[in-house]
């Protein structure tokens, strides 16, 4: 279980970065996080703000080095650039300033805080913004895609930071669609690319792996599209992917209700790509996440993640948040929070009617319940499914729903629950009330546990296998579901024996 906790002045000394989006934040070893550039209120930034991890101090170093004729040291203001850390160096390429796409290449030595503009050679990449890049070991950088102001790109470049030579990688076979606003993360010998906005504007949710980047492997460069099991993220761009040992953590980003729609949906969900089991999972979050956003940064500091900035279509954020495991001392702050009021709410069909001016039906299908609750300013009793599986007669919400449905017709709780289950077996997903989802999810997990897990243990019937897939069994809170998960959850529930 993890918790989101807003950072306070007691967490740091010094001055935190000003609000921004489209900036970069890189880890320099385990000693510091370097934040550069970004955009706020149409103003492009070129400042450097550093977090000293050991001292818990934010500071702005006085940088020296090359710069423009105006006396400015370092790169010109920009956002949506790529930034990659190798040893004590931060490399910067491209980005946007106003309507201009940039193609310059810079390095910052964080030991002496000196900027140098690099004169590179070879196959020079064209100016671009919204590209994605990652380090290959401690010498090379690989960059994929972006937007050059006229077209979306799908080219791959490798830069040797010692020789300063760029090389465009010749990749045969099936290629990913050109895109921008995606992520690219080096995982051992492969570059993993997820999502982005594609040619013509659609936002994508595909995952690709690029091989052939490690010279010692003698592999021909080639792309493979990966389709992993589990709860895959919805299509998005402007998200972050942060490497954390055996996991990759995806947070935030934005999507649309469809390629014909201009309505942007912003996300604040946490999805894990488990490298060991090669599947998607939802990170268990025990409280309300930060406001949804894209073009933020999320860096890992020990066992904590630090979220900075971002944009939600209207506002640029200047807040900072910790994402911490439940045993972290920072999580103790949450115990002082007052309990939230639980309000009675209308059924999902009425809720959609209320929400109609803001979102079309097809857009709500991709929407997370936690975001829907935030937009409508309502609270829903959280599912207790993160607790051990409990008997239905101890599930108070289930009993209350069953009693309401049965009325005066039955007096026994067991008969009322049986009636509620039959009701759910016959109902359509758009008729399920939002407040029913917690009890429905728990009963779904309860029936799976009873008829598959326990019986598997006693060899009465097979348990989870290739023919028995229950994708919501490990979902720990109803707020982790998306709108388009409800029909799937109900369909799986209807297949379970009572």
CSV table of C-alpha atoms in Angstrom, one decimal:
chain,number,residue,atom,x,y,z
A,1,UNK,CA,0.0,0.0,0.0
A,2,UNK,CA,1.2,3.5,-0.9
A,3,UNK,CA,0.0,6.9,0.1
A,4,UNK,CA,0.1,10.3,-1.5
A,5,UNK,CA,1.2,13.1,0.9
A,6,UNK,CA,1.5,16.7,0.0
A,7,UNK,CA,5.0,18.0,0.6
A,8,UNK,CA,5.2,20.8,3.2
A,9,UNK,CA,7.9,23.4,4.2
A,10,UNK,CA,9.0,21.1,7.0
A,11,UNK,CA,10.2,18.5,4.4
A,12,UNK,CA,12.7,20.8,2.9
A,13,UNK,CA,14.9,23.8,3.4
A,14,UNK,CA,15.3,26.4,0.7
A,15,UNK,CA,12.8,27.5,-2.0
A,16,UNK,CA,10.9,24.9,-4.0
A,17,UNK,CA,10.7,25.2,-7.8
A,18,UNK,CA,8.1,27.7,-9.1
A,19,UNK,CA,5.0,26.3,-10.9
A,20,UNK,CA,5.8,24.8,-14.2
A,21,UNK,CA,5.0,22.1,-16.8
A,22,UNK,CA,6.9,20.6,-19.6
A,23,UNK,CA,10.1,20.8,-17.5
A,24,UNK,CA,12.6,18.0,-16.9
A,25,UNK,CA,13.8,16.5,-13.6
A,26,UNK,CA,16.7,14.0,-13.5
A,27,UNK,CA,18.4,12.0,-10.7
A,28,UNK,CA,22.2,12.6,-10.4
A,29,UNK,CA,23.1,9.4,-8.7
A,30,UNK,CA,21.6,9.2,-5.2
A,31,UNK,CA,22.8,12.7,-4.3
A,32,UNK,CA,20.5,15.2,-6.0
A,33,UNK,CA,17.5,15.9,-8.4
A,34,UNK,CA,18.1,18.6,-11.0
A,35,UNK,CA,15.0,20.4,-12.4
A,36,UNK,CA,15.4,22.5,-15.6
A,37,UNK,CA,13.2,24.7,-17.7
A,38,UNK,CA,9.5,24.4,-18.4
A,39,UNK,CA,6.5,26.6,-19.1
A,40,UNK,CA,4.2,28.7,-16.9
A,41,UNK,CA,1.6,31.3,-18.1
A,42,UNK,CA,3.1,31.2,-21.6
A,43,UNK,CA,6.5,32.0,-20.2
A,44,UNK,CA,9.3,29.6,-21.0
A,45,UNK,CA,11.9,29.0,-18.3
A,46,UNK,CA,15.6,28.3,-18.3
A,47,UNK,CA,16.3,28.1,-14.6
A,48,UNK,CA,18.1,25.3,-12.7
A,49,UNK,CA,16.6,24.2,-9.3
A,50,UNK,CA,18.4,21.5,-7.4
A,51,UNK,CA,17.2,19.2,-4.5
A,52,UNK,CA,20.1,18.0,-2.4
A,53,UNK,CA,18.8,14.7,-1.1
A,54,UNK,CA,21.1,14.3,1.9
A,55,UNK,CA,20.7,17.9,3.1
A,56,UNK,CA,17.0,18.0,2.2
A,57,UNK,CA,17.7,21.4,0.6
A,58,UNK,CA,16.4,23.1,-2.5
A,59,UNK,CA,18.8,25.6,-4.0
A,60,UNK,CA,19.6,27.4,-7.3
A,61,UNK,CA,23.3,27.0,-8.3
A,62,UNK,CA,25.1,29.9,-9.9
A,63,UNK,CA,26.1,28.3,-13.2
A,64,UNK,CA,29.0,29.3,-15.4
A,65,UNK,CA,29.9,28.3,-19.0
A,66,UNK,CA,28.8,29.1,-22.5
A,67,UNK,CA,25.7,30.9,-23.5
A,68,UNK,CA,24.1,33.4,-25.9
A,69,UNK,CA,25.4,36.9,-26.9
A,70,UNK,CA,23.0,38.5,-24.4
A,71,UNK,CA,25.1,37.2,-21.5
A,72,UNK,CA,22.7,34.5,-20.6
A,73,UNK,CA,24.6,31.3,-19.4
A,74,UNK,CA,23.3,27.9,-20.5
A,75,UNK,CA,20.5,26.9,-22.8
A,76,UNK,CA,17.8,29.4,-23.9
A,77,UNK,CA,14.4,29.1,-22.2
A,78,UNK,CA,12.5,26.0,-23.3
A,79,UNK,CA,9.9,23.3,-22.4
A,80,UNK,CA,9.1,19.8,-23.7
A,81,UNK,CA,12.8,19.0,-24.3
A,82,UNK,CA,14.6,15.8,-23.4
A,83,UNK,CA,16.9,15.5,-20.5
A,84,UNK,CA,19.1,12.5,-19.7
A,85,UNK,CA,21.6,12.0,-16.8
A,86,UNK,CA,24.8,10.1,-17.2
A,87,UNK,CA,27.1,10.1,-14.2
A,88,UNK,CA,27.3,13.7,-12.9
A,89,UNK,CA,26.2,15.2,-16.3
A,90,UNK,CA,22.8,16.3,-17.5
A,91,UNK,CA,22.3,16.3,-21.2
A,92,UNK,CA,19.6,18.5,-22.8
A,93,UNK,CA,18.4,18.3,-26.4
A,94,UNK,CA,15.7,20.3,-28.3
A,95,UNK,CA,12.4,21.4,-27.0
A,96,UNK,CA,10.2,24.4,-27.7
A,97,UNK,CA,10.5,28.1,-27.2
A,98,UNK,CA,7.3,29.9,-28.3
A,99,UNK,CA,6.4,28.3,-31.7
A,100,UNK,CA,10.1,27.5,-32.4
A,101,UNK,CA,11.4,23.9,-32.2
A,102,UNK,CA,14.9,23.7,-31.0
A,103,UNK,CA,17.7,21.4,-32.1
A,104,UNK,CA,20.7,22.4,-29.9
A,105,UNK,CA,22.5,20.1,-27.6
A,106,UNK,CA,23.8,21.0,-24.1
A,107,UNK,CA,25.5,19.4,-21.1
A,108,UNK,CA,25.6,20.6,-17.5
A,109,UNK,CA,28.4,19.3,-15.3
A,110,UNK,CA,26.7,19.1,-11.9
A,111,UNK,CA,30.0,18.8,-10.0
A,112,UNK,CA,31.1,22.4,-10.9
A,113,UNK,CA,27.7,23.7,-12.3
A,114,UNK,CA,29.1,24.5,-15.7
A,115,UNK,CA,27.1,24.6,-18.9
A,116,UNK,CA,28.6,23.6,-22.3
A,117,UNK,CA,26.9,23.7,-25.7
A,118,UNK,CA,28.1,20.7,-27.6
A,119,UNK,CA,29.0,20.7,-31.3
A,120,UNK,CA,28.1,17.3,-32.4
A,121,UNK,CA,28.4,15.6,-35.7
A,122,UNK,CA,27.1,12.6,-37.7
A,123,UNK,CA,23.4,12.1,-38.4
A,124,UNK,CA,22.1,15.2,-36.6
A,125,UNK,CA,18.5,14.9,-35.5
A,126,UNK,CA,16.1,17.6,-36.7
A,127,UNK,CA,14.8,20.2,-34.2
A,128,UNK,CA,11.9,18.8,-32.3
A,129,UNK,CA,9.9,18.9,-29.1
A,130,UNK,CA,7.9,16.2,-27.2
A,131,UNK,CA,10.6,13.6,-28.0
A,132,UNK,CA,11.6,10.9,-25.5
A,133,UNK,CA,15.1,9.7,-24.6
A,134,UNK,CA,16.9,7.4,-22.2
A,135,UNK,CA,20.5,6.6,-21.2
A,136,UNK,CA,22.1,3.4,-22.6
A,137,UNK,CA,24.5,2.4,-19.8
A,138,UNK,CA,26.8,5.2,-18.8
A,139,UNK,CA,27.9,6.5,-22.2
A,140,UNK,CA,25.1,6.7,-24.8
A,141,UNK,CA,21.7,8.2,-25.2
A,142,UNK,CA,18.8,6.9,-27.4
A,143,UNK,CA,16.1,9.2,-28.5
A,144,UNK,CA,12.8,8.4,-30.3
A,145,UNK,CA,10.1,10.4,-32.0
A,146,UNK,CA,8.8,13.9,-31.4
A,147,UNK,CA,7.2,16.7,-33.3
A,148,UNK,CA,9.1,19.0,-35.6
A,149,UNK,CA,6.3,21.5,-36.1
A,150,UNK,CA,5.0,19.9,-39.3
A,151,UNK,CA,5.0,16.2,-38.7
A,152,UNK,CA,5.2,13.5,-36.1
A,153,UNK,CA,8.4,11.5,-36.1
A,154,UNK,CA,9.3,7.9,-35.6
A,155,UNK,CA,13.1,8.1,-36.1
A,156,UNK,CA,15.6,6.6,-33.6
A,157,UNK,CA,18.9,8.4,-32.8
A,158,UNK,CA,21.8,7.2,-30.7
A,159,UNK,CA,24.3,9.7,-29.3
A,160,UNK,CA,27.7,8.8,-28.0
A,161,UNK,CA,28.4,11.3,-25.2
A,162,UNK,CA,32.2,10.7,-25.5
A,163,UNK,CA,32.7,11.1,-29.2
A,164,UNK,CA,29.6,13.4,-29.6
A,165,UNK,CA,28.5,11.5,-32.6
A,166,UNK,CA,24.9,11.1,-33.5
A,167,UNK,CA,23.8,8.0,-35.5
A,168,UNK,CA,20.4,7.4,-36.9
A,169,UNK,CA,19.5,3.8,-36.2
A,170,UNK,CA,18.3,1.9,-39.2
A,171,UNK,CA,15.4,-0.3,-38.0
A,172,UNK,CA,13.8,-2.9,-40.3
A,173,UNK,CA,10.4,-4.6,-39.9
A,174,UNK,CA,7.3,-3.2,-38.3
A,175,UNK,CA,7.7,0.3,-36.9
A,176,UNK,CA,5.6,2.1,-34.2
A,177,UNK,CA,3.4,4.9,-35.5
A,178,UNK,CA,5.1,8.4,-35.5
A,179,UNK,CA,4.3,10.1,-32.2
A,180,UNK,CA,5.1,12.7,-29.6
A,181,UNK,CA,4.5,13.1,-25.9
A,182,UNK,CA,5.3,9.4,-25.3
A,183,UNK,CA,7.8,7.9,-22.8
A,184,UNK,CA,11.0,6.0,-23.6
A,185,UNK,CA,12.7,4.0,-20.8
A,186,UNK,CA,15.7,1.8,-21.1
A,187,UNK,CA,15.1,-1.5,-19.3
A,188,UNK,CA,18.2,-3.7,-19.4
A,189,UNK,CA,18.8,-4.3,-23.1
A,190,UNK,CA,15.5,-2.9,-24.5
A,191,UNK,CA,14.0,0.5,-24.9
A,192,UNK,CA,10.3,0.5,-23.9
A,193,UNK,CA,8.1,3.1,-25.5
A,194,UNK,CA,4.5,3.8,-24.3
A,195,UNK,CA,1.7,5.9,-25.6
A,196,UNK,CA,1.9,9.4,-27.0
A,197,UNK,CA,-0.1,11.4,-29.6
A,198,UNK,CA,0.1,10.0,-33.1
A,199,UNK,CA,-0.1,11.4,-36.6
A,200,UNK,CA,-3.4,13.1,-37.1
A,201,UNK,CA,-3.9,13.5,-33.4
A,202,UNK,CA,-5.2,10.2,-31.8
A,203,UNK,CA,-3.7,9.4,-28.4
A,204,UNK,CA,-2.3,5.9,-28.2
A,205,UNK,CA,-2.0,3.2,-25.6
A,206,UNK,CA,0.5,0.8,-27.3
A,207,UNK,CA,3.7,-0.5,-25.8
A,208,UNK,CA,6.8,-1.2,-27.9
A,209,UNK,CA,10.3,-2.7,-27.2
A,210,UNK,CA,13.3,-1.8,-29.3
A,211,UNK,CA,16.3,-4.2,-29.4
A,212,UNK,CA,19.7,-3.8,-31.0
A,213,UNK,CA,20.9,-0.9,-28.9
A,214,UNK,CA,23.7,-2.8,-27.1
A,215,UNK,CA,26.7,-3.3,-29.3
A,216,UNK,CA,28.0,-6.4,-27.5
A,217,UNK,CA,24.7,-8.2,-28.2
A,218,UNK,CA,25.2,-8.1,-32.0
A,219,UNK,CA,21.4,-7.9,-32.5
A,220,UNK,CA,19.8,-6.3,-35.5
A,221,UNK,CA,17.7,-3.3,-34.4
A,222,UNK,CA,14.0,-4.2,-34.4
A,223,UNK,CA,10.7,-3.2,-32.8
A,224,UNK,CA,8.3,-5.6,-31.1
A,225,UNK,CA,4.8,-4.5,-30.0
A,226,UNK,CA,4.1,-5.9,-26.5
A,227,UNK,CA,0.6,-6.9,-25.4
A,228,UNK,CA,0.9,-7.6,-21.7
A,229,UNK,CA,-1.8,-9.1,-19.4
A,230,UNK,CA,-3.3,-7.3,-16.5
A,231,UNK,CA,-5.0,-3.9,-16.1
A,232,UNK,CA,-3.3,-1.9,-18.9
A,233,UNK,CA,-3.3,1.9,-18.7
A,234,UNK,CA,-5.7,3.9,-20.8
A,235,UNK,CA,-4.2,5.6,-23.9
A,236,UNK,CA,-2.3,8.8,-22.9
A,237,UNK,CA,0.5,11.3,-23.6
A,238,UNK,CA,2.3,13.6,-21.3
A,239,UNK,CA,2.6,11.0,-18.6
A,240,UNK,CA,5.8,9.9,-16.7
A,241,UNK,CA,7.4,6.5,-16.4
A,242,UNK,CA,9.8,6.1,-13.5
A,243,UNK,CA,12.1,3.1,-13.1
A,244,UNK,CA,12.0,1.5,-9.6
A,245,UNK,CA,13.9,-1.8,-9.5
A,246,UNK,CA,11.6,-4.6,-10.7
A,247,UNK,CA,8.9,-2.1,-11.6
A,248,UNK,CA,8.1,0.8,-13.9
A,249,UNK,CA,5.7,3.3,-12.4
A,250,UNK,CA,3.4,5.2,-14.7
A,251,UNK,CA,1.6,8.3,-13.4
A,252,UNK,CA,-0.7,10.9,-14.9
A,253,UNK,CA,-0.9,12.1,-18.5
A,254,UNK,CA,-3.9,13.0,-20.6
A,255,UNK,CA,-6.1,11.4,-23.2
A,256,UNK,CA,-9.3,12.2,-25.0
A,257,UNK,CA,-12.8,10.7,-25.3
A,258,UNK,CA,-11.9,9.7,-28.9
A,259,UNK,CA,-10.0,11.0,-31.8
A,260,UNK,CA,-13.0,13.0,-33.0
A,261,UNK,CA,-13.3,14.7,-29.5
A,262,UNK,CA,-11.3,17.7,-28.4
A,263,UNK,CA,-12.2,17.1,-24.8
A,264,UNK,CA,-9.0,16.3,-22.8
A,265,UNK,CA,-9.2,13.9,-19.8
A,266,UNK,CA,-6.4,14.2,-17.3
A,267,UNK,CA,-5.3,11.3,-15.2
A,268,UNK,CA,-3.9,10.8,-11.7
A,269,UNK,CA,-3.7,7.0,-11.6
A,270,UNK,CA,-0.6,4.9,-10.8
A,271,UNK,CA,0.0,1.9,-13.0
A,272,UNK,CA,2.9,-0.5,-12.5
A,273,UNK,CA,4.6,-2.5,-15.3
A,274,UNK,CA,5.9,-5.5,-13.3
A,275,UNK,CA,9.1,-6.6,-15.1
A,276,UNK,CA,9.3,-9.9,-13.3
A,277,UNK,CA,5.8,-11.2,-14.1
A,278,UNK,CA,5.6,-9.1,-17.3
A,279,UNK,CA,2.1,-7.7,-16.6
A,280,UNK,CA,0.3,-4.5,-15.8
A,281,UNK,CA,-0.9,-3.9,-12.3
A,282,UNK,CA,-2.6,-1.0,-10.4
A,283,UNK,CA,-0.5,0.4,-7.5
A,284,UNK,CA,-2.5,0.1,-4.3
A,285,UNK,CA,-3.2,3.7,-3.1
A,286,UNK,CA,-4.7,4.1,0.3
A,287,UNK,CA,-6.0,7.7,-0.1
A,288,UNK,CA,-7.0,10.4,-2.6
A,289,UNK,CA,-4.3,11.1,-5.2
A,290,UNK,CA,-3.1,14.6,-6.2
A,291,UNK,CA,-5.2,16.5,-8.8
A,292,UNK,CA,-4.9,14.9,-12.3
A,293,UNK,CA,-2.2,16.4,-14.5
A,294,UNK,CA,0.2,15.9,-17.4
A,295,UNK,CA,3.7,17.2,-18.4
A,296,UNK,CA,4.8,16.9,-14.7
A,297,UNK,CA,7.9,15.2,-13.4
A,298,UNK,CA,8.1,12.2,-11.0
A,299,UNK,CA,11.5,11.2,-9.7
A,300,UNK,CA,12.5,8.4,-7.2
A,301,UNK,CA,14.3,9.3,-4.0
A,302,UNK,CA,15.1,6.1,-2.0
A,303,UNK,CA,11.7,4.4,-1.5
A,304,UNK,CA,9.8,7.7,-2.2
A,305,UNK,CA,8.6,9.4,-5.4
A,306,UNK,CA,8.6,13.1,-5.7
A,307,UNK,CA,6.0,14.7,-8.0
A,308,UNK,CA,6.6,18.3,-9.2
A,309,UNK,CA,4.4,20.6,-11.3
A,310,UNK,CA,2.3,19.7,-14.3
A,311,UNK,CA,-0.7,21.0,-16.2
A,312,UNK,CA,-4.4,20.0,-16.2
A,313,UNK,CA,-5.7,21.9,-19.2
A,314,UNK,CA,-6.4,25.0,-17.2
A,315,UNK,CA,-3.8,25.4,-14.4
A,316,UNK,CA,-0.1,25.0,-14.1
A,317,UNK,CA,0.7,23.3,-10.8
A,318,UNK,CA,3.4,24.5,-8.3
A,319,UNK,CA,2.6,21.8,-5.7
A,320,UNK,CA,5.0,19.0,-4.7
A,321,UNK,CA,3.8,15.6,-3.6
A,322,UNK,CA,5.4,12.5,-2.0
A,323,UNK,CA,4.2,9.0,-3.0
A,324,UNK,CA,5.4,6.8,-0.1
A,325,UNK,CA,5.0,3.2,1.1
A,326,UNK,CA,2.7,2.9,4.2
A,327,UNK,CA,5.6,2.3,6.6
A,328,UNK,CA,7.2,5.6,5.6
A,329,UNK,CA,7.1,8.2,8.5
A,330,UNK,CA,5.6,10.8,6.0
A,331,UNK,CA,2.5,8.6,5.8
A,332,UNK,CA,1.9,9.1,9.5
A,333,UNK,CA,0.6,12.6,8.7
A,334,UNK,CA,-2.5,11.1,7.2
A,335,UNK,CA,-3.7,9.8,10.5
A,336,UNK,CA,-4.3,13.4,11.6
A,337,UNK,CA,-6.7,14.1,8.6
A,338,UNK,CA,-10.4,14.3,9.6
A,339,UNK,CA,-12.7,11.6,8.2
A,340,UNK,CA,-14.4,12.5,5.0
A,341,UNK,CA,-18.2,12.8,4.9
A,342,UNK,CA,-19.9,10.1,3.0
A,343,UNK,CA,-22.8,11.4,0.9
A,344,UNK,CA,-25.7,9.6,-0.5
A,345,UNK,CA,-25.4,9.7,-4.3
A,346,UNK,CA,-27.6,8.9,-7.2
A,347,UNK,CA,-27.4,5.9,-9.5
A,348,UNK,CA,-24.9,5.9,-12.4
A,349,UNK,CA,-27.4,6.8,-15.1
A,350,UNK,CA,-28.6,9.9,-13.2
A,351,UNK,CA,-24.9,10.7,-12.5
A,352,UNK,CA,-24.1,10.6,-16.2
A,353,UNK,CA,-27.0,13.0,-16.9
A,354,UNK,CA,-25.7,15.5,-14.4
A,355,UNK,CA,-22.2,15.2,-15.9
A,356,UNK,CA,-23.4,15.4,-19.5
A,357,UNK,CA,-22.5,19.1,-20.0
A,358,UNK,CA,-18.9,18.4,-19.2
A,359,UNK,CA,-18.4,15.0,-20.8
A,360,UNK,CA,-20.0,12.8,-23.5
A,361,UNK,CA,-20.9,9.2,-22.7
A,362,UNK,CA,-18.1,7.7,-24.7
A,363,UNK,CA,-15.7,10.0,-22.8
A,364,UNK,CA,-16.9,8.9,-19.3
A,365,UNK,CA,-16.2,5.3,-20.2
A,366,UNK,CA,-12.4,5.9,-19.9
A,367,UNK,CA,-12.8,8.0,-16.8
A,368,UNK,CA,-11.5,6.9,-13.4
A,369,UNK,CA,-14.0,6.9,-10.6
A,370,UNK,CA,-11.6,8.9,-8.4
A,371,UNK,CA,-11.5,11.7,-11.0
A,372,UNK,CA,-15.3,11.5,-11.5
A,373,UNK,CA,-15.8,11.9,-7.8
A,374,UNK,CA,-13.4,14.9,-7.7
A,375,UNK,CA,-15.1,16.6,-10.6
A,376,UNK,CA,-18.6,16.1,-9.1
A,377,UNK,CA,-17.4,16.9,-5.6
A,378,UNK,CA,-18.8,13.7,-4.1
A,379,UNK,CA,-17.4,11.0,-1.8
A,380,UNK,CA,-18.0,7.3,-2.2
A,381,UNK,CA,-17.4,4.8,0.6
A,382,UNK,CA,-14.2,3.0,-0.4
A,383,UNK,CA,-14.1,-0.7,-1.0
A,384,UNK,CA,-12.8,-2.8,1.9
A,385,UNK,CA,-11.3,-5.3,-0.5
A,386,UNK,CA,-7.8,-4.6,0.7
A,387,UNK,CA,-8.8,-6.3,3.9
A,388,UNK,CA,-8.9,-10.1,4.2
A,389,UNK,CA,-11.9,-11.7,2.5
A,390,UNK,CA,-14.8,-11.5,4.9
A,391,UNK,CA,-18.0,-13.4,5.1
A,392,UNK,CA,-21.0,-11.8,3.4
A,393,UNK,CA,-22.8,-11.7,6.7
A,394,UNK,CA,-20.1,-9.4,8.0
A,395,UNK,CA,-20.2,-7.0,5.0
A,396,UNK,CA,-22.4,-4.2,6.3
A,397,UNK,CA,-22.7,-2.4,3.0
A,398,UNK,CA,-23.7,-5.6,1.2
A,399,UNK,CA,-26.3,-6.4,3.9
A,400,UNK,CA,-27.7,-2.9,3.7
A,401,UNK,CA,-28.1,-3.1,-0.1
A,402,UNK,CA,-29.6,-6.5,0.1
A,403,UNK,CA,-32.1,-5.4,2.7
A,404,UNK,CA,-33.2,-2.4,0.7
A,405,UNK,CA,-33.7,-4.5,-2.4
A,406,UNK,CA,-35.7,-7.2,-0.5
A,407,UNK,CA,-37.8,-4.8,1.5
A,408,UNK,CA,-40.3,-6.6,3.7
A,409,UNK,CA,-40.4,-9.7,1.5
A,410,UNK,CA,-37.7,-11.6,3.4
A,411,UNK,CA,-36.4,-11.5,6.9
A,412,UNK,CA,-33.3,-13.6,6.7
A,413,UNK,CA,-30.0,-11.9,5.7
A,414,UNK,CA,-28.9,-14.9,3.7
A,415,UNK,CA,-32.0,-14.8,1.5
A,416,UNK,CA,-31.7,-11.1,1.0
A,417,UNK,CA,-28.0,-11.5,-0.2
A,418,UNK,CA,-29.1,-14.3,-2.5
A,419,UNK,CA,-31.7,-11.9,-4.0
A,420,UNK,CA,-29.1,-9.1,-4.4
A,421,UNK,CA,-26.8,-11.5,-6.2
A,422,UNK,CA,-29.6,-12.6,-8.5
A,423,UNK,CA,-30.4,-9.0,-9.2
A,424,UNK,CA,-26.8,-8.3,-10.2
A,425,UNK,CA,-26.8,-11.4,-12.4
A,426,UNK,CA,-29.7,-10.0,-14.4
A,427,UNK,CA,-29.0,-6.3,-14.4
A,428,UNK,CA,-27.2,-4.2,-17.1
A,429,UNK,CA,-23.9,-2.4,-16.2
A,430,UNK,CA,-25.5,1.1,-16.8
A,431,UNK,CA,-28.1,0.3,-14.2
A,432,UNK,CA,-25.6,-0.5,-11.4
A,433,UNK,CA,-25.6,2.3,-8.9
A,434,UNK,CA,-22.2,3.9,-8.2
A,435,UNK,CA,-22.6,3.1,-4.4
A,436,UNK,CA,-23.1,-0.6,-5.3
A,437,UNK,CA,-19.6,-0.9,-6.8
A,438,UNK,CA,-17.7,-1.4,-3.6
A,439,UNK,CA,-20.0,-4.2,-2.4
A,440,UNK,CA,-20.1,-5.7,-5.9
A,441,UNK,CA,-16.4,-5.7,-6.2
A,442,UNK,CA,-16.0,-7.4,-2.7
A,443,UNK,CA,-18.6,-10.0,-3.5
A,444,UNK,CA,-17.0,-10.7,-6.8
A,445,UNK,CA,-13.7,-11.3,-5.0
A,446,UNK,CA,-15.4,-13.3,-2.2
A,447,UNK,CA,-17.0,-15.7,-4.7
A,448,UNK,CA,-13.8,-16.2,-6.6
A,449,UNK,CA,-12.0,-16.9,-3.3
A,450,UNK,CA,-14.7,-19.4,-2.3
A,451,UNK,CA,-15.1,-21.2,-5.6
A,452,UNK,CA,-11.6,-21.1,-7.0
A,453,UNK,CA,-9.0,-20.3,-4.4
A,454,UNK,CA,-10.3,-22.4,-1.5
A,455,UNK,CA,-11.4,-25.3,-3.7
A,456,UNK,CA,-8.1,-25.2,-5.6
A,457,UNK,CA,-6.3,-25.6,-2.2
A,458,UNK,CA,-8.4,-28.7,-1.4
A,459,UNK,CA,-8.1,-30.1,-5.0
A,460,UNK,CA,-11.8,-30.0,-5.6
A,461,UNK,CA,-11.5,-28.0,-8.8
A,462,UNK,CA,-8.7,-26.1,-10.6
A,463,UNK,CA,-7.8,-22.6,-9.4
A,464,UNK,CA,-6.5,-19.7,-11.5
A,465,UNK,CA,-5.2,-21.0,-14.7
A,466,UNK,CA,-5.3,-20.3,-18.4
A,467,UNK,CA,-9.1,-20.9,-18.6
A,468,UNK,CA,-10.0,-19.0,-15.4
A,469,UNK,CA,-9.1,-15.3,-15.7
A,470,UNK,CA,-10.4,-12.9,-13.1
A,471,UNK,CA,-8.7,-9.6,-13.8
A,472,UNK,CA,-10.3,-7.7,-10.9
A,473,UNK,CA,-9.5,-10.1,-8.1
A,474,UNK,CA,-6.5,-8.1,-6.9
A,475,UNK,CA,-8.1,-4.6,-7.3
A,476,UNK,CA,-8.0,-3.2,-3.8
A,477,UNK,CA,-10.3,-0.1,-4.1
A,478,UNK,CA,-13.2,0.8,-6.3
A,479,UNK,CA,-11.4,4.1,-7.1
A,480,UNK,CA,-8.8,2.0,-9.1
A,481,UNK,CA,-11.5,1.1,-11.6
A,482,UNK,CA,-12.2,3.0,-14.8
A,483,UNK,CA,-15.7,3.5,-16.1
A,484,UNK,CA,-15.1,1.0,-18.9
A,485,UNK,CA,-14.1,-1.6,-16.3
A,486,UNK,CA,-17.7,-1.8,-14.9
A,487,UNK,CA,-19.2,-3.8,-17.8
A,488,UNK,CA,-16.2,-6.2,-17.6
A,489,UNK,CA,-16.5,-6.6,-13.9
A,490,UNK,CA,-20.2,-7.3,-14.1
A,491,UNK,CA,-19.8,-9.7,-17.0
A,492,UNK,CA,-17.2,-11.7,-15.0
A,493,UNK,CA,-19.5,-11.6,-11.9
A,494,UNK,CA,-22.3,-13.2,-13.9
A,495,UNK,CA,-20.0,-16.1,-14.8
A,496,UNK,CA,-19.3,-16.9,-11.1
A,497,UNK,CA,-21.3,-19.7,-9.3
A,498,UNK,CA,-23.3,-18.4,-6.4
